[in-house]
PDB file of C-alpha atoms in Angstrom:
ATOM      1  CA  MET A   1      27.291 -40.870-127.532  1.00 71.00           C
ATOM      2  CA  HIS A   2      24.491 -40.494-124.964  1.00 67.00           C
ATOM      3  CA  THR A   3      24.811 -44.164-123.980  1.00 78.00           C
ATOM      4  CA  ARG A   4      28.559 -43.778-123.490  1.00 78.00           C
ATOM      5  CA  TRP A   5      28.081 -40.635-121.400  1.00 69.00           C
ATOM      6  CA  THR A   6      25.414 -42.387-119.287  1.00 71.00           C
ATOM      7  CA  ASP A   7      27.808 -45.263-118.633  1.00 75.00           C
ATOM      8  CA  LEU A   8      30.622 -42.885-117.639  1.00 75.00           C
ATOM      9  CA  TRP A   9      28.311 -40.822-115.440  1.00 69.00           C
ATOM     10  CA  SER A  10      27.055 -43.885-113.569  1.00 75.00           C
ATOM     11  CA  THR A  11      30.633 -44.622-112.413  1.00 79.00           C
ATOM     12  CA  SER A  12      31.259 -41.067-111.171  1.00 77.00           C
ATOM     13  CA  PRO A  13      31.626 -40.580-107.386  1.00 72.00           C
ATOM     14  CA  LEU A  14      28.946 -37.875-107.529  1.00 71.00           C
ATOM     15  CA  PHE A  15      26.426 -40.161-109.224  1.00 73.00           C
ATOM     16  CA  GLN A  16      25.004 -41.658-106.002  1.00 69.00           C
ATOM     17  CA  HIS A  17      24.711 -38.256-104.334  1.00 68.00           C
ATOM     18  CA  ILE A  18      22.963 -36.667-107.314  1.00 70.00           C
ATOM     19  CA  GLN A  19      20.717 -39.688-107.829  1.00 69.00           C
ATOM     20  CA  HIS A  20      19.568 -39.375-104.216  1.00 63.00           C
ATOM     21  CA  ILE A  21      18.551 -35.755-104.797  1.00 63.00           C
ATOM     22  CA  ASP A  22      17.163 -36.091-108.304  1.00 62.00           C
ATOM     23  CA  PRO A  23      16.848 -39.580-109.840  1.00 61.00           C
ATOM     24  CA  PHE A  24      16.170 -37.948-113.200  1.00 59.00           C
ATOM     25  CA  ALA A  25      19.282 -35.756-113.186  1.00 59.00           C
ATOM     26  CA  ILE A  26      20.672 -37.368-116.331  1.00 56.00           C
ATOM     27  CA  LYS A  27      17.340 -36.990-118.047  1.00 59.00           C
ATOM     28  CA  HIS A  28      15.946 -33.751-119.368  1.00 67.00           C
ATOM     29  CA  SER A  29      14.236 -32.800-116.095  1.00 77.00           C
ATOM     30  CA  PHE A  30      17.177 -30.694-114.879  1.00 79.00           C
ATOM     31  CA  LEU A  31      17.338 -28.839-118.193  1.00 79.00           C
ATOM     32  CA  LYS A  32      13.602 -28.275-118.057  1.00 84.00           C
ATOM     33  CA  LEU A  33      13.833 -27.094-114.433  1.00 86.00           C
ATOM     34  CA  THR A  34      16.628 -24.600-115.111  1.00 87.00           C
ATOM     35  CA  LEU A  35      15.546 -23.420-118.560  1.00 86.00           C
ATOM     36  CA  SER A  36      14.259 -20.088-117.264  1.00 89.00           C
ATOM     37  CA  PHE A  37      16.906 -19.667-114.530  1.00 91.00           C
ATOM     38  CA  SER A  38      19.803 -17.257-114.726  1.00 91.00           C
ATOM     39  CA  LYS A  39      23.314 -18.698-114.967  1.00 90.00           C
ATOM     40  CA  ARG A  40      23.979 -17.699-111.364  1.00 91.00           C
ATOM     41  CA  LEU A  41      20.880 -19.481-110.092  1.00 92.00           C
ATOM     42  CA  THR A  42      21.631 -22.574-112.172  1.00 90.00           C
ATOM     43  CA  GLY A  43      25.173 -22.500-110.780  1.00 90.00           C
ATOM     44  CA  LEU A  44      23.827 -22.267-107.233  1.00 93.00           C
ATOM     45  CA  ILE A  45      21.556 -25.278-107.772  1.00 92.00           C
ATOM     46  CA  ILE A  46      24.397 -27.279-109.319  1.00 88.00           C
ATOM     47  CA  GLY A  47      26.699 -26.265-106.450  1.00 92.00           C
ATOM     48  CA  LEU A  48      24.174 -27.356-103.835  1.00 93.00           C
ATOM     49  CA  ARG A  49      23.587 -30.649-105.634  1.00 88.00           C
ATOM     50  CA  THR A  50      27.278 -31.463-106.061  1.00 86.00           C
ATOM     51  CA  ARG A  51      28.381 -29.905-102.735  1.00 89.00           C
ATOM     52  CA  HIS A  52      30.859 -27.710-104.602  1.00 89.00           C
ATOM     53  CA  LEU A  53      30.185 -24.392-102.886  1.00 92.00           C
ATOM     54  CA  PRO A  54      32.286 -22.015-100.799  1.00 94.00           C
ATOM     55  CA  LEU A  55      31.418 -23.849 -97.594  1.00 95.00           C
ATOM     56  CA  ASN A  56      34.313 -24.939 -95.380  1.00 95.00           C
ATOM     57  CA  GLN A  57      33.957 -28.677 -95.997  1.00 95.00           C
ATOM     58  CA  HIS A  58      34.527 -28.153 -99.726  1.00 94.00           C
ATOM     59  CA  LEU A  59      37.146 -25.422 -99.243  1.00 95.00           C
ATOM     60  CA  PHE A  60      39.059 -27.672 -96.830  1.00 96.00           C
ATOM     61  CA  ARG A  61      39.121 -30.454 -99.435  1.00 93.00           C
ATOM     62  CA  LEU A  62      40.631 -27.921-101.856  1.00 94.00           C
ATOM     63  CA  THR A  63      43.129 -26.812 -99.156  1.00 95.00           C
ATOM     64  CA  LYS A  64      41.716 -23.270 -99.250  1.00 94.00           C
ATOM     65  CA  THR A  65      40.927 -23.196 -95.532  1.00 94.00           C
ATOM     66  CA  ASP A  66      42.490 -24.725 -92.429  1.00 96.00           C
ATOM     67  CA  SER A  67      39.372 -26.463 -91.172  1.00 96.00           C
ATOM     68  CA  SER A  68      36.149 -27.979 -92.447  1.00 97.00           C
ATOM     69  CA  ASP A  69      34.325 -26.690 -89.339  1.00 97.00           C
ATOM     70  CA  CYS A  70      31.455 -24.245 -89.556  1.00 97.00           C
ATOM     71  CA  PRO A  71      32.784 -20.859 -88.397  1.00 94.00           C
ATOM     72  CA  ARG A  72      29.731 -20.496 -86.142  1.00 94.00           C
ATOM     73  CA  CYS A  73      29.389 -24.085 -84.880  1.00 94.00           C
ATOM     74  CA  PRO A  74      32.654 -25.452 -83.462  1.00 90.00           C
ATOM     75  CA  TYR A  75      33.490 -29.093 -84.246  1.00 95.00           C
ATOM     76  CA  ILE A  76      30.720 -29.430 -86.833  1.00 97.00           C
ATOM     77  CA  ASP A  77      31.583 -29.606 -90.536  1.00 97.00           C
ATOM     78  CA  GLU A  78      30.135 -26.827 -92.648  1.00 97.00           C
ATOM     79  CA  THR A  79      28.310 -28.953 -95.217  1.00 96.00           C
ATOM     80  CA  VAL A  80      25.344 -28.227 -97.466  1.00 95.00           C
ATOM     81  CA  PRO A  81      22.907 -30.024 -95.098  1.00 96.00           C
ATOM     82  CA  HIS A  82      24.407 -28.183 -92.100  1.00 97.00           C
ATOM     83  CA  TYR A  83      24.080 -24.832 -93.877  1.00 97.00           C
ATOM     84  CA  LEU A  84      20.502 -25.471 -95.020  1.00 97.00           C
ATOM     85  CA  PHE A  85      19.031 -27.403 -92.094  1.00 97.00           C
ATOM     86  CA  GLU A  86      21.149 -27.260 -88.934  1.00 97.00           C
ATOM     87  CA  CYS A  87      23.298 -24.163 -88.394  1.00 97.00           C
ATOM     88  CA  LEU A  88      21.831 -22.233 -85.476  1.00 95.00           C
ATOM     89  CA  HIS A  89      23.206 -18.973 -86.855  1.00 96.00           C
ATOM     90  CA  TYR A  90      20.636 -19.147 -89.670  1.00 97.00           C
ATOM     91  CA  LEU A  91      17.694 -20.176 -87.509  1.00 97.00           C
ATOM     92  CA  ALA A  92      15.570 -17.109 -88.323  1.00 97.00           C
ATOM     93  CA  ALA A  93      16.024 -17.500 -92.090  1.00 97.00           C
ATOM     94  CA  ARG A  94      15.364 -21.243 -91.771  1.00 97.00           C
ATOM     95  CA  GLN A  95      12.103 -20.582 -89.921  1.00 97.00           C
ATOM     96  CA  VAL A  96      10.919 -18.385 -92.784  1.00 97.00           C
ATOM     97  CA  MET A  97      11.803 -21.175 -95.219  1.00 97.00           C
ATOM     98  CA  SER A  98      10.047 -23.755 -93.016  1.00 97.00           C
ATOM     99  CA  GLN A  99       6.874 -21.697 -92.818  1.00 97.00           C
ATOM    100  CA  ALA A 100       6.794 -21.351 -96.592  1.00 97.00           C
ATOM    101  CA  LEU A 101       7.593 -24.993 -97.404  1.00 97.00           C
ATOM    102  CA  GLY A 102       6.005 -26.811 -94.478  1.00 96.00           C
ATOM    103  CA  ARG A 103       7.052 -30.430 -93.976  1.00 94.00           C
ATOM    104  CA  LYS A 104       9.096 -30.441 -97.155  1.00 96.00           C
ATOM    105  CA  ALA A 105      11.419 -27.752 -95.776  1.00 95.00           C
ATOM    106  CA  THR A 106      13.827 -30.452 -94.616  1.00 94.00           C
ATOM    107  CA  SER A 107      13.881 -32.376 -97.884  1.00 94.00           C
ATOM    108  CA  LEU A 108      17.000 -31.543 -99.880  1.00 93.00           C
ATOM    109  CA  SER A 109      15.513 -33.332-102.850  1.00 90.00           C
ATOM    110  CA  HIS A 110      12.367 -31.183-102.748  1.00 94.00           C
ATOM    111  CA  ILE A 111      14.244 -27.918-102.210  1.00 95.00           C
ATOM    112  CA  LEU A 112      16.527 -28.576-105.191  1.00 92.00           C
ATOM    113  CA  THR A 113      13.981 -29.955-107.663  1.00 90.00           C
ATOM    114  CA  ASP A 114      10.712 -28.085-107.125  1.00 93.00           C
ATOM    115  CA  PRO A 115      10.564 -24.703-108.904  1.00 93.00           C
ATOM    116  CA  GLU A 116       8.438 -23.106-106.163  1.00 95.00           C
ATOM    117  CA  ALA A 117      10.770 -24.390-103.446  1.00 96.00           C
ATOM    118  CA  ILE A 118      13.774 -22.998-105.313  1.00 95.00           C
ATOM    119  CA  VAL A 119      12.255 -19.512-105.045  1.00 95.00           C
ATOM    120  CA  ILE A 120      12.087 -19.982-101.257  1.00 96.00           C
ATOM    121  CA  LEU A 121      15.627 -21.399-101.241  1.00 96.00           C
ATOM    122  CA  VAL A 122      16.935 -18.288-103.005  1.00 94.00           C
ATOM    123  CA  ARG A 123      15.302 -16.117-100.329  1.00 95.00           C
ATOM    124  CA  TYR A 124      17.068 -18.213 -97.673  1.00 96.00           C
ATOM    125  CA  VAL A 125      20.433 -17.852 -99.426  1.00 95.00           C
ATOM    126  CA  ASN A 126      19.909 -14.099 -99.760  1.00 93.00           C
ATOM    127  CA  GLN A 127      18.974 -13.742 -96.078  1.00 94.00           C
ATOM    128  CA  THR A 128      22.016 -15.681 -94.853  1.00 94.00           C
ATOM    129  CA  HIS A 129      24.574 -13.891 -97.057  1.00 91.00           C
ATOM    130  CA  GLN A 130      26.713 -17.030 -96.717  1.00 90.00           C
ATOM    131  CA  LEU A 131      27.128 -17.762-100.423  1.00 87.00           C
ATOM    132  CA  LYS A 132      27.905 -14.259-101.663  1.00 72.00           C
ATOM    133  CA  SER A 133      30.051 -15.476-104.562  1.00 63.00           C
ATOM    134  CA  THR A 134      27.265 -17.723-105.875  1.00 57.00           C
ATOM    135  CA  LEU A 135      24.365 -15.577-104.735  1.00 54.00           C
ATOM    136  CA  PRO A 136      21.673 -15.187-107.403  1.00 55.00           C
ATOM    137  CA  LYS A 137      20.495 -11.656-107.881  1.00 55.00           C
ATOM    138  CA  THR A 138      16.810 -11.286-107.042  1.00 50.00           C
TER     139      THR A 138
END
């Protein structure tokens, strides 16, 4: 059964994206990482990894919004990387995250796989108030 699932997963459109973030995603490392996390925090991490969050790029794909643009940055898609690393509206929160994580603050892979970085990521999400529906309670 595991072999069949692995074969099916490797043909999924999300496979390449997830593999880039966490090459061991189909192994037990994700389960080990999230074992002590709440359901909301696990959901946030999964949403960030799969890009299925209430950000306009995803909502536009689902026809829930008229545009994929960031509401604060005209003509720029509101994507996970834009939200975490580029949006000028969140510059202050991003600086706090950068000070805490150093050089690895711009590594999506690090932010979504390292337990200590995830704590900093949750602070960032809480400071921005952008993902209220998926916001982990701290």
